[in-house]
Amino acid sequence: MSDLDVTHPWHQHHTSTSPLLAAATGHRPSPDIPGATHRPVWFMRQAGRSLPEYREVRQGTDMLDACLNPELTAEITCQPVRRHHVDAGIFFSDIVVPMKLAGIDVEIVPGTGPVVAHPIRTEADIAALEATSADDFEAALDPIREAVRLTTAELTTTPLIGFCGAPFTVASYLVEGGPSREYLHTKALMFSRPALWHRLAAWVADRSGRFLRAQVLAGASAVQLFDSWAGGLSLEDYTTYVQQHSAEVFDHVTDLPVPRIHFGVNTAELLVAMRAAGATVMGVDHRLPLDEANARLGGTTPLQGNIDPAMLFATPQARETAVRRVLDRGTAAPGHIVNLGHGVPQHTDPGVLTDLVAMVHDLTRVGAR
Ligand code: 1CP
């Protein structure tokens, strides 16, 4: 296994013994395990529109321009850590950032999501992507590396999670041209021209994997691979067309010591197959109770999740009951990183998130349970 640089926060700030890393490597809170002081908690989409300080710094800056501005990216990534005292930062970026850096004409339209000017559907489209230079792409990652360095200099002992999108989810935007509910063009490509699909997915995996590795080498202490839309696939189609390409992404970081979290929405039936792509921690959405997820995975894999995001809008009593239930069910797993079942909704009251972090810390501190 390759080591991280001596200046990496893993060594310099001992993120390797933080609550996040303890849980991700299979430890429950315990006085005997360095760093395992409480169950860690962070939130998918913790940075972003729910925070007034985010709306303020983003004013007048396009989303993807913000993602390529290292100072702004670092500021936005640190905002929820300062405010909520979550146990990890998640790098502020987007799954389509590597696609933009590879030369694809993509923008993020407010209120819609990623929109691709010329959807990728033909052999010529895919050949053109394959003809782009990997060296140029590595050079284009410099603002990402710089943003990670600035972020981790502020976060010090709080680990940064690097991320990227999995090939199916990213390719769905490239092929559909934007957000989609049924992935009809993507699946049509997969089913009718499988060789072409595999070429596209392999290219997306290469660029996303390089983006992920760059974040780790520059300072991230864990990674998360988002296959948000894999739940649109049957298990058979997932293993035939998708799993190998998610594995190719993970391959870019398997020589490094960082935990590999894998998350999808509506993927209860895919959990075991997604782990087999190379994950060491499984993210679970709110539809599958964590004890059931743990049973499906044979009790060997740390879990992340899975408070229903709608609970952020419920009464404090209902929310506390739900949090306690998630903590109870998460006790079954060899390690539990508390999170929502999907991202923070836009209109969430940030105070509710701050209180939720404090509640999780209080209820799970060593000796508390
Ligand atoms: O202008 C804005 O503020 C746009 C909103 C926004 C934000 C804040 C988008 C557009 N992306 C992001 C940041 C982002 N995207 C993060 C930041 C870090 C954090 O979690 O705090 C992350 C991890 C992502 C990843 C992402 N982008 C995913 C996977 C996670 C998930 O939510 O399932 C997906 C599917 C995307 C695509 C995307 N980007 C933006 C939107 C609105 C969408 C979804 C569109 C759709 O419904 O298809």
GROMACS .gro file of C-alpha atoms and ligand atoms in nm:
model
  417
    1MET     CA    1   0.000   0.000   0.000
    2SER     CA    2   0.132   0.347  -0.089
    3ASP     CA    3   0.165   0.592   0.191
    4LEU     CA    4   0.038   0.946   0.194
    5ASP     CA    5   0.286   1.232   0.210
    6VAL     CA    6   0.418   1.323   0.557
    7THR     CA    7   0.248   1.662   0.521
    8HIS     CA    8  -0.091   1.499   0.450
    9PRO     CA    9  -0.346   1.564   0.730
   10TRP     CA   10  -0.359   1.184   0.776
   11HIS     CA   11  -0.012   1.216   0.935
   12GLN     CA   12   0.025   1.584   1.018
   13HIS     CA   13  -0.312   1.627   1.193
   14HIS     CA   14  -0.381   1.262   1.278
   15THR     CA   15  -0.708   1.246   1.086
   16SER     CA   16  -0.641   0.871   1.079
   17THR     CA   17  -0.749   0.861   1.444
   18SER     CA   18  -1.054   1.088   1.412
   19PRO     CA   19  -1.407   0.969   1.500
   20LEU     CA   20  -1.486   0.943   1.125
   21LEU     CA   21  -1.192   0.718   1.050
   22ALA     CA   22  -1.250   0.508   1.362
   23ALA     CA   23  -1.607   0.431   1.256
   24ALA     CA   24  -1.513   0.386   0.890
   25THR     CA   25  -1.254   0.127   0.986
   26GLY     CA   26  -1.500  -0.073   1.193
   27HIS     CA   27  -1.480   0.068   1.543
   28ARG     CA   28  -1.764   0.158   1.773
   29PRO     CA   29  -1.702   0.434   2.030
   30SER     CA   30  -1.464   0.289   2.288
   31PRO     CA   31  -1.211   0.420   2.541
   32ASP     CA   32  -0.962   0.170   2.398
   33ILE     CA   33  -0.966   0.298   2.040
   34PRO     CA   34  -0.785   0.625   1.964
   35GLY     CA   35  -1.034   0.876   1.825
   36ALA     CA   36  -1.342   0.660   1.882
   37THR     CA   37  -1.492   0.915   2.122
   38HIS     CA   38  -1.842   0.926   1.970
   39ARG     CA   39  -2.023   0.826   1.654
   40PRO     CA   40  -1.924   1.065   1.376
   41VAL     CA   41  -2.193   1.259   1.192
   42TRP     CA   42  -2.186   1.459   0.870
   43PHE     CA   43  -2.450   1.535   0.607
   44MET     CA   44  -2.458   1.481   0.235
   45ARG     CA   45  -2.502   1.829   0.079
   46GLN     CA   46  -2.411   1.992   0.411
   47ALA     CA   47  -2.246   2.272   0.213
   48GLY     CA   48  -2.477   2.472  -0.005
   49ARG     CA   49  -2.812   2.631  -0.024
   50SER     CA   50  -2.938   2.566   0.329
   51LEU     CA   51  -2.667   2.803   0.463
   52PRO     CA   52  -2.709   3.184   0.445
   53GLU     CA   53  -2.329   3.224   0.445
   54TYR     CA   54  -2.318   3.002   0.135
   55ARG     CA   55  -2.584   3.202  -0.046
   56GLU     CA   56  -2.389   3.515   0.034
   57VAL     CA   57  -2.049   3.403  -0.098
   58ARG     CA   58  -2.204   3.237  -0.405
   59GLN     CA   59  -2.389   3.552  -0.510
   60GLY     CA   60  -2.299   3.642  -0.867
   61THR     CA   61  -2.076   3.336  -0.919
   62ASP     CA   62  -2.181   3.049  -1.142
   63MET     CA   63  -2.179   2.709  -0.969
   64LEU     CA   64  -1.903   2.551  -1.180
   65ASP     CA   65  -1.692   2.869  -1.165
   66ALA     CA   66  -1.723   2.847  -0.786
   67CYS     CA   67  -1.601   2.485  -0.801
   68LEU     CA   68  -1.287   2.596  -0.990
   69ASN     CA   69  -1.206   2.885  -0.757
   70PRO     CA   70  -0.986   2.734  -0.483
   71GLU     CA   71  -1.043   3.006  -0.221
   72LEU     CA   72  -1.419   2.999  -0.268
   73THR     CA   73  -1.432   2.619  -0.272
   74ALA     CA   74  -1.232   2.600   0.051
   75GLU     CA   75  -1.452   2.862   0.219
   76ILE     CA   76  -1.775   2.684   0.121
   77THR     CA   77  -1.640   2.342   0.226
   78CYS     CA   78  -1.545   2.476   0.571
   79GLN     CA   79  -1.871   2.666   0.635
   80PRO     CA   80  -2.081   2.371   0.762
   81VAL     CA   81  -1.790   2.237   0.969
   82ARG     CA   82  -1.756   2.571   1.150
   83ARG     CA   83  -2.129   2.608   1.199
   84HIS     CA   84  -2.248   2.257   1.282
   85HIS     CA   85  -1.933   2.092   1.422
   86VAL     CA   86  -1.981   1.794   1.196
   87ASP     CA   87  -1.710   1.528   1.206
   88ALA     CA   88  -1.609   1.567   0.841
   89GLY     CA   89  -1.603   1.817   0.561
   90ILE     CA   90  -1.719   1.706   0.217
   91PHE     CA   91  -1.530   1.872  -0.064
   92PHE     CA   92  -1.746   2.133  -0.235
   93SER     CA   93  -1.762   2.033  -0.596
   94ASP     CA   94  -1.994   1.839  -0.822
   95ILE     CA   95  -1.992   1.504  -0.999
   96VAL     CA   96  -1.979   1.685  -1.336
   97VAL     CA   97  -1.669   1.893  -1.250
   98PRO     CA   98  -1.429   1.633  -1.396
   99MET     CA   99  -1.644   1.620  -1.710
  100LYS     CA  100  -1.613   1.996  -1.747
  101LEU     CA  101  -1.236   1.973  -1.690
  102ALA     CA  102  -1.221   1.706  -1.960
  103GLY     CA  103  -1.368   1.955  -2.205
  104ILE     CA  104  -1.739   1.867  -2.204
  105ASP     CA  105  -1.971   2.166  -2.243
  106VAL     CA  106  -2.171   2.128  -1.920
  107GLU     CA  107  -2.323   2.383  -1.689
  108ILE     CA  108  -2.522   2.362  -1.368
  109VAL     CA  109  -2.852   2.537  -1.418
  110PRO     CA  110  -2.994   2.675  -1.093
  111GLY     CA  111  -3.302   2.481  -0.987
  112THR     CA  112  -3.235   2.207  -1.245
  113GLY     CA  113  -2.888   2.058  -1.211
  114PRO     CA  114  -2.623   1.962  -1.467
  115VAL     CA  115  -2.715   2.030  -1.830
  116VAL     CA  116  -2.493   1.906  -2.115
  117ALA     CA  117  -2.506   2.112  -2.436
  118HIS     CA  118  -2.444   1.819  -2.672
  119PRO     CA  119  -2.561   1.486  -2.526
  120ILE     CA  120  -2.314   1.199  -2.579
  121ARG     CA  121  -2.493   0.926  -2.774
  122THR     CA  122  -2.302   0.817  -3.083
  123GLU     CA  123  -1.979   0.632  -3.144
  124ALA     CA  124  -1.826   0.955  -3.279
  125ASP     CA  125  -1.923   1.137  -2.954
  126ILE     CA  126  -1.751   0.869  -2.747
  127ALA     CA  127  -1.445   0.847  -2.971
  128ALA     CA  128  -1.402   1.224  -2.932
  129LEU     CA  129  -1.396   1.185  -2.554
  130GLU     CA  130  -1.144   0.903  -2.579
  131ALA     CA  131  -0.924   1.125  -2.794
  132THR     CA  132  -0.894   1.390  -2.521
  133SER     CA  133  -0.561   1.399  -2.341
  134ALA     CA  134  -0.521   1.247  -1.994
  135ASP     CA  135  -0.213   1.467  -1.936
  136ASP     CA  136  -0.411   1.781  -2.010
  137PHE     CA  137  -0.677   1.655  -1.771
  138GLU     CA  138  -0.421   1.601  -1.492
  139ALA     CA  139  -0.300   1.959  -1.542
  140ALA     CA  140  -0.659   2.089  -1.534
  141LEU     CA  141  -0.699   1.931  -1.188
  142ASP     CA  142  -0.462   2.187  -1.033
  143PRO     CA  143  -0.740   2.415  -0.896
  144ILE     CA  144  -0.892   2.106  -0.731
  145ARG     CA  145  -0.559   2.017  -0.565
  146GLU     CA  146  -0.514   2.376  -0.451
  147ALA     CA  147  -0.869   2.392  -0.310
  148VAL     CA  148  -0.812   2.069  -0.115
  149ARG     CA  149  -0.486   2.205   0.028
  150LEU     CA  150  -0.652   2.530   0.139
  151THR     CA  151  -0.947   2.339   0.286
  152THR     CA  152  -0.744   2.089   0.485
  153ALA     CA  153  -0.514   2.365   0.616
  154GLU     CA  154  -0.823   2.508   0.787
  155LEU     CA  155  -0.988   2.178   0.882
  156THR     CA  156  -0.669   2.037   1.045
  157THR     CA  157  -0.794   1.746   1.260
  158THR     CA  158  -1.138   1.725   1.095
  159PRO     CA  159  -1.107   1.489   0.798
  160LEU     CA  160  -1.206   1.598   0.450
  161ILE     CA  161  -1.405   1.351   0.241
  162GLY     CA  162  -1.320   1.362  -0.127
  163PHE     CA  163  -1.584   1.241  -0.372
  164CYS     CA  164  -1.682   1.178  -0.728
  165GLY     CA  165  -1.979   1.039  -0.915
  166ALA     CA  166  -1.993   0.676  -1.025
  167PRO     CA  167  -1.992   0.607  -1.399
  168PHE     CA  168  -2.361   0.518  -1.430
  169THR     CA  169  -2.481   0.831  -1.251
  170VAL     CA  170  -2.238   1.063  -1.432
  171ALA     CA  171  -2.300   0.899  -1.770
  172SER     CA  172  -2.674   0.941  -1.720
  173TYR     CA  173  -2.624   1.321  -1.731
  174LEU     CA  174  -2.395   1.298  -2.034
  175VAL     CA  175  -2.628   1.073  -2.233
  176GLU     CA  176  -2.961   1.228  -2.130
  177GLY     CA  177  -2.824   1.582  -2.150
  178GLY     CA  178  -2.960   1.666  -1.804
  179PRO     CA  179  -3.144   1.530  -1.502
  180SER     CA  180  -3.369   1.237  -1.578
  181ARG     CA  181  -3.606   1.010  -1.394
  182GLU     CA  182  -3.598   0.706  -1.619
  183TYR     CA  183  -3.255   0.715  -1.788
  184LEU     CA  184  -3.414   0.602  -2.114
  185HIS     CA  185  -3.135   0.707  -2.350
  186THR     CA  186  -2.868   0.580  -2.113
  187LYS     CA  187  -3.031   0.239  -2.076
  188ALA     CA  188  -3.107   0.224  -2.448
  189LEU     CA  189  -2.736   0.275  -2.520
  190MET     CA  190  -2.646   0.010  -2.263
  191PHE     CA  191  -2.890  -0.249  -2.395
  192SER     CA  192  -2.851  -0.188  -2.768
  193ARG     CA  193  -2.482  -0.104  -2.800
  194PRO     CA  194  -2.314  -0.257  -2.495
  195ALA     CA  195  -1.960  -0.226  -2.636
  196LEU     CA  196  -2.015   0.146  -2.685
  197TRP     CA  197  -2.165   0.181  -2.338
  198HIS     CA  198  -1.863   0.008  -2.184
  199ARG     CA  199  -1.628   0.246  -2.366
  200LEU     CA  200  -1.817   0.550  -2.237
  201ALA     CA  201  -1.840   0.417  -1.880
  202ALA     CA  202  -1.468   0.327  -1.881
  203TRP     CA  203  -1.376   0.678  -1.997
  204VAL     CA  204  -1.596   0.840  -1.731
  205ALA     CA  205  -1.444   0.608  -1.470
  206ASP     CA  206  -1.092   0.708  -1.571
  207ARG     CA  207  -1.153   1.083  -1.547
  208SER     CA  208  -1.363   1.058  -1.229
  209GLY     CA  209  -1.104   0.828  -1.073
  210ARG     CA  210  -0.822   1.072  -1.146
  211PHE     CA  211  -1.032   1.355  -0.994
  212LEU     CA  212  -1.083   1.140  -0.683
  213ARG     CA  213  -0.718   1.043  -0.649
  214ALA     CA  214  -0.609   1.406  -0.685
  215GLN     CA  215  -0.830   1.499  -0.388
  216VAL     CA  216  -0.680   1.224  -0.171
  217LEU     CA  217  -0.318   1.300  -0.257
  218ALA     CA  218  -0.382   1.671  -0.189
  219GLY     CA  219  -0.532   1.606   0.157
  220ALA     CA  220  -0.864   1.415   0.167
  221SER     CA  221  -0.873   1.138   0.431
  222ALA     CA  222  -1.169   0.936   0.300
  223VAL     CA  223  -1.361   0.911  -0.026
  224GLN     CA  224  -1.723   0.869  -0.122
  225LEU     CA  225  -1.839   0.738  -0.458
  226PHE     CA  226  -2.193   0.858  -0.533
  227ASP     CA  227  -2.395   0.627  -0.753
  228SER     CA  228  -2.710   0.818  -0.673
  229TRP     CA  229  -2.911   0.685  -0.965
  230ALA     CA  230  -2.798   0.318  -0.967
  231GLY     CA  231  -3.129   0.233  -0.798
  232GLY     CA  232  -3.285   0.266  -1.145
  233LEU     CA  233  -3.113  -0.060  -1.245
  234SER     CA  234  -3.197  -0.423  -1.177
  235LEU     CA  235  -2.931  -0.624  -0.997
  236GLU     CA  236  -2.856  -0.813  -1.317
  237ASP     CA  237  -2.813  -0.498  -1.523
  238TYR     CA  238  -2.602  -0.343  -1.248
  239THR     CA  239  -2.360  -0.636  -1.242
  240THR     CA  240  -2.355  -0.668  -1.622
  241TYR     CA  241  -2.308  -0.305  -1.719
  242VAL     CA  242  -2.208  -0.091  -1.422
  243GLN     CA  243  -2.029  -0.262  -1.135
  244GLN     CA  244  -1.697  -0.312  -1.318
  245HIS     CA  245  -1.679   0.058  -1.400
  246SER     CA  246  -1.744   0.166  -1.042
  247ALA     CA  247  -1.464  -0.073  -0.950
  248GLU     CA  248  -1.239   0.106  -1.201
  249VAL     CA  249  -1.301   0.432  -1.014
  250PHE     CA  250  -1.215   0.278  -0.678
  251ASP     CA  251  -0.903   0.126  -0.837
  252HIS     CA  252  -0.759   0.477  -0.855
  253VAL     CA  253  -0.739   0.491  -0.473
  254THR     CA  254  -0.715   0.130  -0.351
  255ASP     CA  255  -0.338   0.161  -0.303
  256LEU     CA  256  -0.400   0.444  -0.052
  257PRO     CA  257  -0.505   0.389   0.311
  258VAL     CA  258  -0.830   0.596   0.295
  259PRO     CA  259  -1.173   0.436   0.354
  260ARG     CA  260  -1.396   0.404   0.048
  261ILE     CA  261  -1.764   0.488   0.106
  262HIS     CA  262  -2.016   0.393  -0.162
  263PHE     CA  263  -2.367   0.538  -0.170
  264GLY     CA  264  -2.676   0.509  -0.385
  265VAL     CA  265  -3.047   0.591  -0.357
  266ASN     CA  266  -3.301   0.310  -0.364
  267THR     CA  267  -3.020   0.056  -0.386
  268ALA     CA  268  -3.129  -0.191  -0.116
  269GLU     CA  269  -3.120  -0.475  -0.371
  270LEU     CA  270  -2.777  -0.367  -0.498
  271LEU     CA  271  -2.604  -0.326  -0.162
  272VAL     CA  272  -2.392  -0.640  -0.178
  273ALA     CA  273  -2.302  -0.586  -0.545
  274MET     CA  274  -2.208  -0.224  -0.481
  275ARG     CA  275  -1.979  -0.326  -0.197
  276ALA     CA  276  -1.817  -0.577  -0.432
  277ALA     CA  277  -1.715  -0.285  -0.655
  278GLY     CA  278  -1.453  -0.211  -0.390
  279ALA     CA  279  -1.620  -0.019  -0.108
  280THR     CA  280  -1.509  -0.051   0.253
  281VAL     CA  281  -1.811   0.139   0.395
  282MET     CA  282  -2.166   0.131   0.259
  283GLY     CA  283  -2.391   0.436   0.258
  284VAL     CA  284  -2.755   0.342   0.300
  285ASP     CA  285  -3.056   0.556   0.214
  286HIS     CA  286  -3.352   0.595   0.452
  287ARG     CA  287  -3.562   0.324   0.287
  288LEU     CA  288  -3.361   0.035   0.433
  289PRO     CA  289  -3.315   0.007   0.812
  290LEU     CA  290  -2.946  -0.017   0.907
  291ASP     CA  291  -2.983  -0.347   1.094
  292GLU     CA  292  -3.135  -0.499   0.781
  293ALA     CA  293  -2.855  -0.350   0.567
  294ASN     CA  294  -2.603  -0.495   0.809
  295ALA     CA  295  -2.765  -0.839   0.785
  296ARG     CA  296  -2.759  -0.826   0.405
  297LEU     CA  297  -2.388  -0.742   0.418
  298GLY     CA  298  -2.308  -1.024   0.660
  299GLY     CA  299  -2.224  -0.797   0.953
  300THR     CA  300  -1.877  -0.713   0.826
  301THR     CA  301  -1.905  -0.366   0.673
  302PRO     CA  302  -1.929  -0.031   0.852
  303LEU     CA  303  -2.241   0.162   0.753
  304GLN     CA  304  -2.327   0.524   0.689
  305GLY     CA  305  -2.676   0.671   0.718
  306ASN     CA  306  -2.970   0.702   0.725
  307ILE     CA  307  -3.202   0.957   0.886
  308ASP     CA  308  -3.487   1.046   0.650
  309PRO     CA  309  -3.416   1.402   0.526
  310ALA     CA  310  -3.788   1.474   0.577
  311MET     CA  311  -3.725   1.439   0.953
  312LEU     CA  312  -3.546   1.776   0.932
  313PHE     CA  313  -3.893   1.925   0.876
  314ALA     CA  314  -4.073   1.723   1.146
  315THR     CA  315  -4.132   1.820   1.510
  316PRO     CA  316  -3.831   1.799   1.745
  317GLN     CA  317  -3.999   1.507   1.924
  318ALA     CA  318  -4.052   1.310   1.603
  319ARG     CA  319  -3.696   1.389   1.498
  320GLU     CA  320  -3.543   1.274   1.825
  321THR     CA  321  -3.737   0.949   1.810
  322ALA     CA  322  -3.616   0.893   1.455
  323VAL     CA  323  -3.254   0.971   1.544
  324ARG     CA  324  -3.263   0.731   1.839
  325ARG     CA  325  -3.406   0.461   1.614
  326VAL     CA  326  -3.130   0.509   1.355
  327LEU     CA  327  -2.865   0.500   1.630
  328ASP     CA  328  -3.017   0.182   1.775
  329ARG     CA  329  -3.029   0.007   1.440
  330GLY     CA  330  -2.680   0.131   1.354
  331THR     CA  331  -2.547  -0.039   1.665
  332ALA     CA  332  -2.573  -0.366   1.476
  333ALA     CA  333  -2.300  -0.262   1.231
  334PRO     CA  334  -1.926  -0.291   1.303
  335GLY     CA  335  -1.900   0.088   1.272
  336HIS     CA  336  -2.162   0.359   1.214
  337ILE     CA  337  -2.119   0.701   1.052
  338VAL     CA  338  -2.439   0.895   1.110
  339ASN     CA  339  -2.577   1.077   0.806
  340LEU     CA  340  -2.905   1.144   0.630
  341GLY     CA  341  -3.052   0.895   0.384
  342HIS     CA  342  -2.983   1.149   0.106
  343GLY     CA  343  -2.882   1.514   0.079
  344VAL     CA  344  -2.988   1.810   0.294
  345PRO     CA  345  -3.298   1.963   0.130
  346GLN     CA  346  -3.263   2.325   0.018
  347HIS     CA  347  -3.507   2.479   0.266
  348THR     CA  348  -3.374   2.307   0.577
  349ASP     CA  349  -3.339   2.529   0.885
  350PRO     CA  350  -2.962   2.515   0.954
  351GLY     CA  351  -3.031   2.532   1.330
  352VAL     CA  352  -3.199   2.193   1.306
  353LEU     CA  353  -2.878   2.046   1.163
  354THR     CA  354  -2.660   2.202   1.433
  355ASP     CA  355  -2.891   2.058   1.701
  356LEU     CA  356  -2.890   1.720   1.534
  357VAL     CA  357  -2.509   1.703   1.544
  358ALA     CA  358  -2.510   1.789   1.915
  359MET     CA  359  -2.778   1.526   1.979
  360VAL     CA  360  -2.582   1.252   1.803
  361HIS     CA  361  -2.264   1.347   1.989
  362ASP     CA  362  -2.442   1.352   2.328
  363LEU     CA  363  -2.621   1.023   2.274
  364THR     CA  364  -2.315   0.835   2.148
  365ARG     CA  365  -2.026   0.972   2.356
  366VAL     CA  366  -1.817   0.693   2.510
  367GLY     CA  367  -1.996   0.584   2.825
  368ALA     CA  368  -2.331   0.729   2.710
  369ARG     CA  369  -2.445   0.403   2.553
  3701CP     O1  370  -2.619   2.661  -0.751
  3701CP     C1  371  -2.625   2.571  -0.665
  3701CP     O2  372  -2.607   2.596  -0.544
  3701CP     C2  373  -2.654   2.436  -0.722
  3701CP     C3  374  -2.686   2.329  -0.627
  3701CP     C4  375  -2.574   2.225  -0.622
  3701CP     C5  376  -2.480   2.208  -0.521
  3701CP     C6  377  -2.467   2.287  -0.393
  3701CP     C7  378  -2.545   2.130  -0.722
  3701CP     C8  379  -2.614   2.115  -0.852
  3701CP     N1  380  -2.435   2.056  -0.683
  3701CP     C9  381  -2.393   2.100  -0.559
  3701CP    C10  382  -2.278   2.051  -0.483
  3701CP    C11  383  -2.260   1.906  -0.470
  3701CP     N2  384  -2.298   1.811  -0.560
  3701CP    C12  385  -2.194   1.843  -0.363
  3701CP    C13  386  -2.127   1.927  -0.257
  3701CP    C14  387  -2.081   1.890  -0.131
  3701CP    C15  388  -2.185   1.861  -0.020
  3701CP     O3  389  -2.241   1.749  -0.018
  3701CP     O4  390  -2.202   1.945   0.069
  3701CP    C16  391  -2.198   1.705  -0.387
  3701CP    C17  392  -2.144   1.593  -0.301
  3701CP    C18  393  -2.263   1.687  -0.511
  3701CP    C19  394  -2.280   1.557  -0.578
  3701CP    C20  395  -2.386   1.542  -0.678
  3701CP     N3  396  -2.420   1.624  -0.781
  3701CP    C21  397  -2.466   1.424  -0.690
  3701CP    C22  398  -2.451   1.305  -0.601
  3701CP    C23  399  -2.513   1.330  -0.468
  3701CP    C24  400  -2.663   1.331  -0.462
  3701CP     O5  401  -2.717   1.433  -0.418
  3701CP     O6  402  -2.724   1.231  -0.499
  3701CP    C25  403  -2.552   1.441  -0.797
  3701CP    C26  404  -2.657   1.345  -0.847
  3701CP    C27  405  -2.523   1.567  -0.855
  3701CP    C28  406  -2.586   1.630  -0.972
  3701CP    C29  407  -2.647   1.759  -0.935
  3701CP     N4  408  -2.575   1.874  -0.920
  3701CP    C30  409  -2.658   1.977  -0.881
  3701CP    C31  410  -2.789   1.923  -0.870
  3701CP    C32  411  -2.911   2.000  -0.830
  3701CP    C33  412  -2.782   1.786  -0.903
  3701CP    C34  413  -2.896   1.684  -0.904
  3701CP    C35  414  -2.985   1.704  -1.022
  3701CP    C36  415  -3.082   1.587  -1.042
  3701CP     O7  416  -3.182   1.579  -0.969
  3701CP     O8  417  -3.056   1.504  -1.131
   0.00000   0.00000   0.00000
